[in-house]
Coordinates of C-alpha atoms in Angstrom, one line a residue:
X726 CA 9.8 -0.3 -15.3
X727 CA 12.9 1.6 -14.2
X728 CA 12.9 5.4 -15.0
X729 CA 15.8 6.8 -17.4
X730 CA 16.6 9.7 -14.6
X731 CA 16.7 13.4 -16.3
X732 CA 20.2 13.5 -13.6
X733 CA 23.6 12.4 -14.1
X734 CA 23.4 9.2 -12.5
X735 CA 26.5 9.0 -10.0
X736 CA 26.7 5.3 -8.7
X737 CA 24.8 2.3 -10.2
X738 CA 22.6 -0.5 -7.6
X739 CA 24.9 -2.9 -5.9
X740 CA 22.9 -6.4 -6.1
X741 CA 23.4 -9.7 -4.0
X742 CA 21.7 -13.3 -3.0
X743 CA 23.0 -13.7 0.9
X744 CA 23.2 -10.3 2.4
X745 CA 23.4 -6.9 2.1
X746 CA 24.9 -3.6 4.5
X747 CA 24.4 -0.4 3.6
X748 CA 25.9 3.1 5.6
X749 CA 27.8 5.9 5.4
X750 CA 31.6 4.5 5.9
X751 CA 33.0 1.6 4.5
X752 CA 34.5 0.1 7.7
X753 CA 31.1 -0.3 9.7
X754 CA 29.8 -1.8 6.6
X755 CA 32.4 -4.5 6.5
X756 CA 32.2 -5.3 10.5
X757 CA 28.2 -5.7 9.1
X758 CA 29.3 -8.3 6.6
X759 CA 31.8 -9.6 8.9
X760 CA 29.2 -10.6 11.2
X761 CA 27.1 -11.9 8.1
X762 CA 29.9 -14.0 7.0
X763 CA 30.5 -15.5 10.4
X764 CA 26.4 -16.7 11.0
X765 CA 24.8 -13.3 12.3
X766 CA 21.6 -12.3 10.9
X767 CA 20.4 -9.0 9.9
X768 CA 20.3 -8.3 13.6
X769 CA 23.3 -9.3 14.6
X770 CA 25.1 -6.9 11.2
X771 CA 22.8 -4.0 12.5
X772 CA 23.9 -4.0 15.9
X773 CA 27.8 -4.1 14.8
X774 CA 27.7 -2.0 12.4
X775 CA 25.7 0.5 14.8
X776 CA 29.0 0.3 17.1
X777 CA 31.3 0.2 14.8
X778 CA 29.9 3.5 13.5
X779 CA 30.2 5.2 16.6
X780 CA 34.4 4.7 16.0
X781 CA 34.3 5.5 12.6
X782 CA 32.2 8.3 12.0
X783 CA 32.1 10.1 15.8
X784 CA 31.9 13.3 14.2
X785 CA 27.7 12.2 14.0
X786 CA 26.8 9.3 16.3
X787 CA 28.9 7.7 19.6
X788 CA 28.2 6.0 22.3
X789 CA 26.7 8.8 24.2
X790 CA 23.8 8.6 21.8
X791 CA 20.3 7.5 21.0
X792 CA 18.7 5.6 18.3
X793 CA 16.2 4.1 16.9
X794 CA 14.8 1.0 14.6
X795 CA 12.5 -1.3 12.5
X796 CA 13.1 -5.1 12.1
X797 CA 11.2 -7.1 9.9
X798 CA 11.6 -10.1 11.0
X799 CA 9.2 -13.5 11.4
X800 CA 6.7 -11.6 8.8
X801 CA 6.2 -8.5 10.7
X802 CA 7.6 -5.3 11.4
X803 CA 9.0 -4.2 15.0
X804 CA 9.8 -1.0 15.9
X805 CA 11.9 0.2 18.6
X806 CA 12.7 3.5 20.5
X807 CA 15.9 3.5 22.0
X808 CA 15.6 6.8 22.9
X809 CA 16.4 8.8 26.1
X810 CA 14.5 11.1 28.9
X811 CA 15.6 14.6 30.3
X812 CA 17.5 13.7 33.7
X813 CA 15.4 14.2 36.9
X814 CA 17.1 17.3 37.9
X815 CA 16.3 19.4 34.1
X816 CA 13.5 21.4 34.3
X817 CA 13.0 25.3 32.4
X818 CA 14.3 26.6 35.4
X819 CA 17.2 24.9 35.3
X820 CA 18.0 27.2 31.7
X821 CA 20.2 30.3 32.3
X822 CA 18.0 33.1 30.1
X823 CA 15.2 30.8 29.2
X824 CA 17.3 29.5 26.6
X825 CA 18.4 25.7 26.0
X826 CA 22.3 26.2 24.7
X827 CA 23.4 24.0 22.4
X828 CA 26.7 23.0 24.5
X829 CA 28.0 21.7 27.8
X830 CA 25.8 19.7 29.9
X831 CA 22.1 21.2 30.1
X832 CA 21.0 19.8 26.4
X833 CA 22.5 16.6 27.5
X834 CA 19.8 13.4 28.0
X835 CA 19.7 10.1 29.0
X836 CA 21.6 8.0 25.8
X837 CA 19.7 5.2 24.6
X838 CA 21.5 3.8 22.1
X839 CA 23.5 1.1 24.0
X840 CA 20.5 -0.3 25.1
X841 CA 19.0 -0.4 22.1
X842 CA 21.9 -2.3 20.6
X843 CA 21.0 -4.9 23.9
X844 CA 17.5 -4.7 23.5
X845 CA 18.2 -5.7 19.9
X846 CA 20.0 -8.4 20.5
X847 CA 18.1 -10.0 23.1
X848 CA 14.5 -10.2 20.8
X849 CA 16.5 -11.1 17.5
X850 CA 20.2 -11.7 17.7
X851 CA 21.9 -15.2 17.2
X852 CA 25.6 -14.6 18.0
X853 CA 27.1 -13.7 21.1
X854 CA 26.6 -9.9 22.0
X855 CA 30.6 -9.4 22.6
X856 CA 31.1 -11.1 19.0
X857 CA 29.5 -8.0 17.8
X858 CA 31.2 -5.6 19.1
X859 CA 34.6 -6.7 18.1
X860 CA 35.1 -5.0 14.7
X861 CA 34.3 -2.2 16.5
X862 CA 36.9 -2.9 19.5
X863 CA 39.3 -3.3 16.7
X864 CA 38.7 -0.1 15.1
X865 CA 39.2 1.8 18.2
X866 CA 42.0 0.0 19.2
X867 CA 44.1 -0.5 16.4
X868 CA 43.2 2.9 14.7
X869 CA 41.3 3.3 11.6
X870 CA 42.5 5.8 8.2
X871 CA 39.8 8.9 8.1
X872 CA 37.3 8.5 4.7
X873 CA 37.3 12.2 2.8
X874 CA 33.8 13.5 3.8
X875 CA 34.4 12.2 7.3
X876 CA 37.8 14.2 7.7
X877 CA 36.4 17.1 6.3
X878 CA 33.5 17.1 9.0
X879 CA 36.2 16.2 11.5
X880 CA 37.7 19.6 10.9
X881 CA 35.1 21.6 10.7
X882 CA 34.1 20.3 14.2
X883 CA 37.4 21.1 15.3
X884 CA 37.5 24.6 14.0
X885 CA 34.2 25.4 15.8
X886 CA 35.6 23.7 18.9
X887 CA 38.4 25.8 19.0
X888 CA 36.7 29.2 18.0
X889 CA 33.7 28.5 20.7
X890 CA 36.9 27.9 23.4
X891 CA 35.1 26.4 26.2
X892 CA 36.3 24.8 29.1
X893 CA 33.6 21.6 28.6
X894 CA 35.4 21.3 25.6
X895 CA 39.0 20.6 27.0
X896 CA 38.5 16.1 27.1
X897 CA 37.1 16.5 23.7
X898 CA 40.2 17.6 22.3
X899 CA 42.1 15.4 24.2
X900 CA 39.9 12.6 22.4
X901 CA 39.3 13.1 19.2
X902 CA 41.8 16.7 18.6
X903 CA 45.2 14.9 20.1
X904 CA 48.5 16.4 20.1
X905 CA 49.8 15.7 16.2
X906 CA 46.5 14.9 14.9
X907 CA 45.5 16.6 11.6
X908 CA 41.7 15.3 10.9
X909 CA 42.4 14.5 7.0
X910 CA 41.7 11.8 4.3
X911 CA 43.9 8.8 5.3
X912 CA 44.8 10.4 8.6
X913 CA 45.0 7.5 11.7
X914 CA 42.9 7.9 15.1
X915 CA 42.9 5.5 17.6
X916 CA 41.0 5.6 21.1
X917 CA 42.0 3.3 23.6
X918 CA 39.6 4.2 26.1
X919 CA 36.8 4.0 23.1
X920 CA 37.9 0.1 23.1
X921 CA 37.9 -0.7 27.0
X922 CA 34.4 1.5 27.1
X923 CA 33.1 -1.0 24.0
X924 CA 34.7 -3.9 25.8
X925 CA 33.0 -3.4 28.9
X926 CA 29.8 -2.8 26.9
X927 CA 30.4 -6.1 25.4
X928 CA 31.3 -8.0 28.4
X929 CA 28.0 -6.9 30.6
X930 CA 25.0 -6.8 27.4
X931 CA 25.6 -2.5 27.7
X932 CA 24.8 -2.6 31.5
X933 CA 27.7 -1.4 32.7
X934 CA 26.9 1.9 30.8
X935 CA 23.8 2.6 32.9
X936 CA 24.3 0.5 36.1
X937 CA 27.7 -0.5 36.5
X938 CA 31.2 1.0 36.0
X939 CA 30.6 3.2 33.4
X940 CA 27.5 4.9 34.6
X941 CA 29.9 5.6 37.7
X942 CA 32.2 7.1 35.6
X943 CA 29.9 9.1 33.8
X944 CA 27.5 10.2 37.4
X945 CA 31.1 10.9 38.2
X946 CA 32.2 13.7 35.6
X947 CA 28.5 15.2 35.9
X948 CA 28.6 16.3 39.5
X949 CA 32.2 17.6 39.3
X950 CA 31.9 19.3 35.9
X951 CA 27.9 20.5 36.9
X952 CA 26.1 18.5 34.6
X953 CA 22.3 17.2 35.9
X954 CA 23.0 13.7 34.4
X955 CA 23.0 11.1 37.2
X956 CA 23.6 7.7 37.8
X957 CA 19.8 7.2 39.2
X958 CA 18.5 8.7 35.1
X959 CA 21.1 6.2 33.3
X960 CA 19.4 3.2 35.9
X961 CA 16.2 4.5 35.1
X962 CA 16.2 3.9 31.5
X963 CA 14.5 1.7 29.1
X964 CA 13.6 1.5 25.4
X965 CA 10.5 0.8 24.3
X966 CA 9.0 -1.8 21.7
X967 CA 5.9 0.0 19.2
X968 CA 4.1 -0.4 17.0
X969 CA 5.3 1.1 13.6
X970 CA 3.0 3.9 12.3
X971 CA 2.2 3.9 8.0
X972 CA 0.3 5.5 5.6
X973 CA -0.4 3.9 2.1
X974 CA 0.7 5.1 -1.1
X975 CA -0.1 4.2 -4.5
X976 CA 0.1 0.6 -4.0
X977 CA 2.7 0.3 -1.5
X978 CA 3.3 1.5 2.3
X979 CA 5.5 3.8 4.4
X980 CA 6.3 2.9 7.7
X981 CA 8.1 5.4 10.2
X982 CA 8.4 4.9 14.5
X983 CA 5.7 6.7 16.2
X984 CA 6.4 10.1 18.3
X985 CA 8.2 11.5 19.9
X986 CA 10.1 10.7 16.5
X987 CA 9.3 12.9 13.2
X988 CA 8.4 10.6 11.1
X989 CA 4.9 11.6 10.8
X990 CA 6.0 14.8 9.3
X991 CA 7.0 12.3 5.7
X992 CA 3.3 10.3 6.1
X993 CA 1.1 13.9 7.0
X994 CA 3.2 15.2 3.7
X995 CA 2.5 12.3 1.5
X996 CA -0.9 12.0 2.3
X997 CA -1.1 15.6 1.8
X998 CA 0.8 15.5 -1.5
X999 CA -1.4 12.6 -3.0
X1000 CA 0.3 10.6 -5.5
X1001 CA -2.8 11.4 -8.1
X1002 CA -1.7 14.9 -7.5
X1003 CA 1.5 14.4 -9.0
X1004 CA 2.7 15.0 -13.2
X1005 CA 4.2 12.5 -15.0
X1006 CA 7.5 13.5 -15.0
X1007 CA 9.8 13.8 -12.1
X1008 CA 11.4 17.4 -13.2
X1009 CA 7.8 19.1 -13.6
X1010 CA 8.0 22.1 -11.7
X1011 CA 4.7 21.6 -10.7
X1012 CA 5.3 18.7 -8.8
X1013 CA 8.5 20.1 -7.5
X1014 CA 6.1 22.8 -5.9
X1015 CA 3.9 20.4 -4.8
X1016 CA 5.8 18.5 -3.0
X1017 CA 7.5 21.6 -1.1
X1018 CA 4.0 23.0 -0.2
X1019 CA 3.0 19.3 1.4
X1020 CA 6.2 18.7 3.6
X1021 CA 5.6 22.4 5.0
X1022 CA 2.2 21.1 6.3
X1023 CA 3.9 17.9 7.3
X1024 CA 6.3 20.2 9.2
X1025 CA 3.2 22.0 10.4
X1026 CA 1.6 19.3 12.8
X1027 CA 5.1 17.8 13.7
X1028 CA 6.3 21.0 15.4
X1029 CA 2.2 21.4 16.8
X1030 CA 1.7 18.1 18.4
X1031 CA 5.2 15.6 18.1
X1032 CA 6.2 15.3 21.8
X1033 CA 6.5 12.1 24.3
X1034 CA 3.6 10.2 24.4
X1035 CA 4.1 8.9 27.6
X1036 CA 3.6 12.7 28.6
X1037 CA 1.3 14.1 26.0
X1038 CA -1.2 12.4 24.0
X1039 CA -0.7 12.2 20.2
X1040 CA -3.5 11.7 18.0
X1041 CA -1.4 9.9 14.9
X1042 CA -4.8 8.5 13.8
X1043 CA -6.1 11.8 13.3
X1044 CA -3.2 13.5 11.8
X1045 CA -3.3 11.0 9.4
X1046 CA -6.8 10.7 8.7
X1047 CA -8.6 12.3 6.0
X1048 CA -9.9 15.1 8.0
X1049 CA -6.5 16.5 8.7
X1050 CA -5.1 15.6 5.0
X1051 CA -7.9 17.5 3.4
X1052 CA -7.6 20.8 6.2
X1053 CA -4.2 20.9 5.0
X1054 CA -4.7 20.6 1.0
X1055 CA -7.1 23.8 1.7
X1056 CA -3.5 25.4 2.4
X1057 CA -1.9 24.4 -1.3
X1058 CA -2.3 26.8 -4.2
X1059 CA 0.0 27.4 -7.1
X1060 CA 1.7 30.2 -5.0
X1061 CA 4.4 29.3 -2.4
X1062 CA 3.3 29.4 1.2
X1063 CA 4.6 30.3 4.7
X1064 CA 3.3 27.1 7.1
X1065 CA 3.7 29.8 10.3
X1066 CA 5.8 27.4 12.2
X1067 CA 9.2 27.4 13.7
X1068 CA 11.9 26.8 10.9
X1069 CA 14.2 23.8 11.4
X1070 CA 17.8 23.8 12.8
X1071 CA 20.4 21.3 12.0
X1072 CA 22.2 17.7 13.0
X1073 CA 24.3 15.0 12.4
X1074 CA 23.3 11.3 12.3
X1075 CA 24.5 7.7 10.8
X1076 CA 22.1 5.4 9.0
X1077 CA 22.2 1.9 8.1
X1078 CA 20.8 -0.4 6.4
X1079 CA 21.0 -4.4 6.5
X1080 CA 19.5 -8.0 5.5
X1081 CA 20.0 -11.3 5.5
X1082 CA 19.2 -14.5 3.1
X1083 CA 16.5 -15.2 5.6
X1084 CA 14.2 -12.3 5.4
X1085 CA 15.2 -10.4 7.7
X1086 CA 15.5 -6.4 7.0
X1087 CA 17.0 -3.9 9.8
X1088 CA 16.9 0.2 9.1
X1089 CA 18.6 1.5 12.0
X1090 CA 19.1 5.1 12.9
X1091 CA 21.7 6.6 16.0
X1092 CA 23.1 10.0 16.3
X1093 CA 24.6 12.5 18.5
X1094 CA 22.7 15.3 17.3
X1095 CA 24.4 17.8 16.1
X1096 CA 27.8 16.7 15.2
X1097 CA 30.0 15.4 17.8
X1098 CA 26.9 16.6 20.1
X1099 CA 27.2 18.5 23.3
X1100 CA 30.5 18.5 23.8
X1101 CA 30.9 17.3 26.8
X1102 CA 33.0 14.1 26.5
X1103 CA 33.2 11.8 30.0
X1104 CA 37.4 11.3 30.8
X1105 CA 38.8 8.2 30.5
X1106 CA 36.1 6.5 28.3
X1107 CA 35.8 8.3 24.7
X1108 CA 32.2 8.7 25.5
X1109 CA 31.2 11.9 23.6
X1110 CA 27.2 13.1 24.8
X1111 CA 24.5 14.1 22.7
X1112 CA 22.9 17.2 22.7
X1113 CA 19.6 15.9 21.9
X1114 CA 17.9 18.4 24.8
X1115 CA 18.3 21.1 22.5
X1116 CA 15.1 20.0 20.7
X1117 CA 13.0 20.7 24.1
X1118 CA 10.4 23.9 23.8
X1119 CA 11.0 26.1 26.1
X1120 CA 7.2 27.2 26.0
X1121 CA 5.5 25.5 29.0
X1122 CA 2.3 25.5 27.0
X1123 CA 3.7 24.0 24.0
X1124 CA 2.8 19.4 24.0
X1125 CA 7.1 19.4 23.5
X1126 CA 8.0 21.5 26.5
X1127 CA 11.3 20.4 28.4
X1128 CA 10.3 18.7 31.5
X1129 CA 11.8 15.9 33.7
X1130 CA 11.8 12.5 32.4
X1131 CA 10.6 13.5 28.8
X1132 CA 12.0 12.5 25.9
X1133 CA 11.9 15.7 23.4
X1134 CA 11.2 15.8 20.0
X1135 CA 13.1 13.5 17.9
X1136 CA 14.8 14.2 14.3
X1137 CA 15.9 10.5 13.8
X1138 CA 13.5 8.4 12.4
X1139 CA 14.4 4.8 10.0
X1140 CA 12.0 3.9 7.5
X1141 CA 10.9 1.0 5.8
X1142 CA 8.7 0.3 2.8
X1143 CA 6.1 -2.2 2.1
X1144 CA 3.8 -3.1 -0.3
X1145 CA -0.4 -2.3 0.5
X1146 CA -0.6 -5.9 1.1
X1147 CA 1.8 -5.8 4.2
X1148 CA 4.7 -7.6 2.6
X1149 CA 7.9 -6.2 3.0
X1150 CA 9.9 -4.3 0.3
X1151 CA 12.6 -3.0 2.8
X1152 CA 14.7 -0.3 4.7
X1153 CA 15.4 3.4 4.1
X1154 CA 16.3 6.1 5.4
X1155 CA 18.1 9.5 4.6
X1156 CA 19.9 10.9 8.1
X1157 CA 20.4 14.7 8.6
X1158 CA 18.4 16.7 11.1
X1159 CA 15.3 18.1 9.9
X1160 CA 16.6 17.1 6.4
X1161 CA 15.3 13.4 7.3
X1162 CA 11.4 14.0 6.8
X1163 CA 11.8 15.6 3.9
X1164 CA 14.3 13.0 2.3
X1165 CA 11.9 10.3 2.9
X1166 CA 9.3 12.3 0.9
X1167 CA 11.8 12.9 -1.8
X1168 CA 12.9 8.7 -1.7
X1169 CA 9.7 7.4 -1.7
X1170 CA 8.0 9.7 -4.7
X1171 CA 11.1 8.3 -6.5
X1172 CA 11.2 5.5 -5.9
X1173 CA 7.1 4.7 -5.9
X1174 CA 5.6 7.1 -8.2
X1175 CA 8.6 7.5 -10.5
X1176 CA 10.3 3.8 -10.8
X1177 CA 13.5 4.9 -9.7
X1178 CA 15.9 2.3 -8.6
X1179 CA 17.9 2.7 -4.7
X1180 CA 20.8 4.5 -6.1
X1181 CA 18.9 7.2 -8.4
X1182 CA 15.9 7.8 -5.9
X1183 CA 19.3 8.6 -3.6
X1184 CA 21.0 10.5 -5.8
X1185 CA 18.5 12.3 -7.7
X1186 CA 18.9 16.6 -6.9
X1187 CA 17.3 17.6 -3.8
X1188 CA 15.3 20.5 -2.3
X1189 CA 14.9 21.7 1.6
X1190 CA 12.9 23.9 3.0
X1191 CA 14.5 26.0 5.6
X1192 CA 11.6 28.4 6.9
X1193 CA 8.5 30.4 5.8
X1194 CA 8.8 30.6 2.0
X1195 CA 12.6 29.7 1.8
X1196 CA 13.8 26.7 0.0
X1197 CA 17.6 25.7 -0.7
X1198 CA 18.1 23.9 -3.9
X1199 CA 20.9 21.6 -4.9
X1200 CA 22.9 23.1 -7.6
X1201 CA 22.1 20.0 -9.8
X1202 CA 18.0 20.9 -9.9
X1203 CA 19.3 23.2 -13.0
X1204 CA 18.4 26.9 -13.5
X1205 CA 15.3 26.2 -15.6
X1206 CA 13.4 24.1 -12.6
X1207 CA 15.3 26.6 -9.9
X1208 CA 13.7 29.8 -11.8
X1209 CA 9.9 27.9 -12.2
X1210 CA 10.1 27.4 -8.2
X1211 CA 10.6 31.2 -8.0
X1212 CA 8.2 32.3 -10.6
X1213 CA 5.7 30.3 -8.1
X1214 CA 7.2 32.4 -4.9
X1215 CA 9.6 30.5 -3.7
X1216 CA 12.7 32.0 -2.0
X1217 CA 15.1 30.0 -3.3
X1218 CA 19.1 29.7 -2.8
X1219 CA 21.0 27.5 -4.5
X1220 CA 23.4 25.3 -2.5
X1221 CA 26.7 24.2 -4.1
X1222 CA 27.6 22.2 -0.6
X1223 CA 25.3 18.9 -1.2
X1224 CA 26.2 17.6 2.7
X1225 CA 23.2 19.8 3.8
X1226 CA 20.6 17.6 1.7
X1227 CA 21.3 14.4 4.0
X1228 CA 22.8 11.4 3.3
X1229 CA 20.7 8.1 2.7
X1230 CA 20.5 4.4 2.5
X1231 CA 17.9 1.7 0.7
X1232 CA 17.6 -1.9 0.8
X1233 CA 14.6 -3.7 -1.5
X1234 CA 14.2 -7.6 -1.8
X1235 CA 12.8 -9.3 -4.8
X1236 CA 9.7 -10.7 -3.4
X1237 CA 10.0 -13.8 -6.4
X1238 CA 14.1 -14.4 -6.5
X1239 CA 14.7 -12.8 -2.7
X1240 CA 17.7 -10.7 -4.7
X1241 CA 18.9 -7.5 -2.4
X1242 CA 19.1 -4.5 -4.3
X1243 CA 20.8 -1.6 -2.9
X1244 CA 21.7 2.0 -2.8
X1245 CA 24.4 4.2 -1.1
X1246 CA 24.4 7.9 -0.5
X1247 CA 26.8 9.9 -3.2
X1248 CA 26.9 12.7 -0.9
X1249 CA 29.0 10.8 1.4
X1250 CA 31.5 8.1 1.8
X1251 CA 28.5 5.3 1.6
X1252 CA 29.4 2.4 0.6
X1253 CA 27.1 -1.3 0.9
X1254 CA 28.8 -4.9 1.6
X1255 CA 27.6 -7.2 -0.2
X1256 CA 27.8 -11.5 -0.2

């Protein structure tokens, strides 16, 4: 049974038989359906929408990013980490103060995300690689109008830019701050080197980006600009292919990618949280608090243990195991509590969302970090880096301590839901730095526990906990729930700017009629394609 929300409902669920794609700008979604309507699979959509994105929202993914993803496809779920390493030559000695900045070259790593589009297409894709890239080619060519929330973003990036007046920062502006160029709704921006960088992408299967021409270019810029990025790191590279990590609740399942991601933070907190635990009704404050106190514990072990694996051991079964969930319940009382870790800081990322008529699902995750990333912007290619470093301890103790050829702790994680019985139900995900644990809590006890459909577990009022007892509110929780979080010793603000609660995505098939039903973020310029 579908819940009557106690919110005023903004969007209703988009429905269709022969595909589905779901993001946060209109114009990737289409190049998805595009490649829907031309043969592609689920894949095949994910991948072009992916580099589309990187045109049409640059302002929180690119090129010079990493991502991440889970396919369900053949009757099982795959998970990929497409996700880069610190270069060879970044070590804490490298930082000037101790300190990992959040500009220029130092919080720059190796980008993964055009191999994952590659390694992507290589298990699962049916068209031709190039075919997928084309919409994308297109956009960046030809020019594309700016959606609202993007232009908005757009300018706030350039105001920083220009307040921050670095040197790093001078091919940026010449990309994406041009002569003329006023980032507003409807405004045009073009990038011709954005298209021959996609197009050489498209002719070599993404190796010219880490072995060819434009690993050159980039190796290049890096040892006349001092940047430790080299061609030898981007040659280096590879994603990997694991196993996706779950915990059940209630009667279906959770899925998120293993560490170095934070996904665990959303399964540690559910289990924690306990869907007995919960009231009936969604706007109990009760619950509210409960589910705050359980993400802080979730929070807890990701910022304890969440580091590379391939460098540090984590023990996911035990930090989801019983043990750990009923240490951590010790820690919940009916009075707000400080979790004694380090508070969150914040990001930009695109998600998406995509299936087929044939069962196959995709939820797909890149990102630059934090905005437009680093800064640094390679000439001649529109390639903007991430800044994905910045996420590296800089405790040599601590499992997520910055070292060479570790990948740091990651903020973008996918997720997927299924039902106990390991079928699918499909792909979710809500993008926006430390925000993204803490939506997929918020999602799933909506969606699972109260019977909300895609759109109104997406657009139901959200909470986020910043640090110690601090939680920010949307204004739309209403002054009665707002004041009962306080009573309990909350520190709450309210926030009137809805942006900082993330922006999200769902897909769910019928498991009877194979009907895709679909949700897209209010908060942004979502939008799904349907056929």
């Amino acid at each position: 049974m579908t819940h009557s929300p106690e919110f005023p409902v903004v969007r209703r669920p988009a429905y269709a038989r022969r595909g589905m794609v779901a993001t946060s700008q209109p114009l990737a979604a289409q190049a998805g359906l595009s490649i829907l309507q031309a043969g592609g699979n689920a894949v095949d959509a994910a991948i072009a929408t992916a580099a589309a994105l990187t045109v049409v929202e640059p302002t929180s993914n690119g090129i010079g990013g990493d991502a991440f993803a889970l396919v369900w496809a053949s009757g099982e779920l795959h998970g990929l980490n497409a996700s880069g390493a610190a270069p060879a030559g970044l070590h804490l000695g490298a930082l000037p103060g101790g300190e990992m900045p959040k500009h220029g070259w130092l919080p720059v790593t190796v980008p993964g995300a055009v191999r994952g589009w590659a390694d992507l297409h290589g298990r699962f894709g049916r068209l031709d690689f190039a075919q997928l890239l084309a919409p994308a080619i297109r956009y960046a060519r030809e020019g594309f109008p700016l959606s609202p929330v993007l232009a908005v973003n757009w300018a706030r990036a350039t105001r920083s830019y220009r307040a921050l007046n670095l040197p790093v920062f001078e091919e940026w502006f010449r990309t994406f701050a041009p002569e003329g160029f006023v980032p507003r709704p409807g405004a045009l921006w073009r990038s011709e080197a954005h298209a021959r960088t996609l197009e050489l992408i498209a002719q070599t299967g993404g190796a010219a980006f880490y072995e060819g021409e434009l690993a050159g270019q980039i190796d290049a810029h890096a040892g006349a600009s001092g940047g430790l990025l080299r061609g030898s790191d981007l040659a280096a590279h590879r994603s990997e292919w694991v196993t996706p990590i779950h915990t059940d609740w209630l009667d279906h399942r959770v899925y998120e990618i293993p560490p170095n991601g934070q996904g665990i933070a959303a399964l540690v907190a559910l289990n924690v949280l306990g869907a007995e635990r919960l009231p009936e009704r969604r706007d109990d404050p009760a619950g509210l608090h409960l589910q705050i106190e359980a993400m802080k514990r979730g929070f807890h072990d990701a910022h304890s243990y969440v580091a590379d694996p391939r460098h540090v051991p984590v023990d996911v079964a035990g930090l989801l195991g019983a043990a750990n969930t009923e240490r951590h319940r010790a820690h919940l009382g009916d009075e707000a509590h400080d979790p004694a870790t380090r508070a969150p800081s914040t990001g930009g990322t695109v998600y998406l969302a995509a299936a087929d008529d044939e069962g196959g699902m995709v939820s797909m995750i890149q990102s630059n970090y934090m905005g437009f990333g680093s800064g640094v912007v390679v000439p001649g290619t529109g390639i903007g880096l991430h800044n994905r470093g910045h996420n590296f301890h800089t405790d040599p103790a601590h499992p997520n301590a910055l070292a060479p050829g570790k990948r740091p702790y990651h903020t973008i994680i996918p997720g997927f839901l299924g039902r106990a019985d390991g079928t699918p139900v499909g792909p979710f995900g809500v993008m926006g730095g430390f925000m993204q644990p803490q939506g997929h809590l918020q999602v799933v006890v909506n969606t699972v526990r109260y019977g909300m459909n895609p759109q109104q577990a997406l657009d139901a009022p959200r909470w986020q906990w910043l640090q110690g007892r601090t939680v920010e509110v949307e204004h739309g929780l209403g002054e009665q729930l707002t004041r009962a979080l306080a009573s309990r010793g909350h520190d709450v603000r309210v926030q009137l700017d809805s942006g900082a609660f993330g922006r999200g995505q769902m897909i769910r098939r019928d498991p009877e009629t194979g009907v895709l039903e679909g949700g897209t973020e209010s908060r942004t310029d979502g939008h799904i394609a349907l056929w």
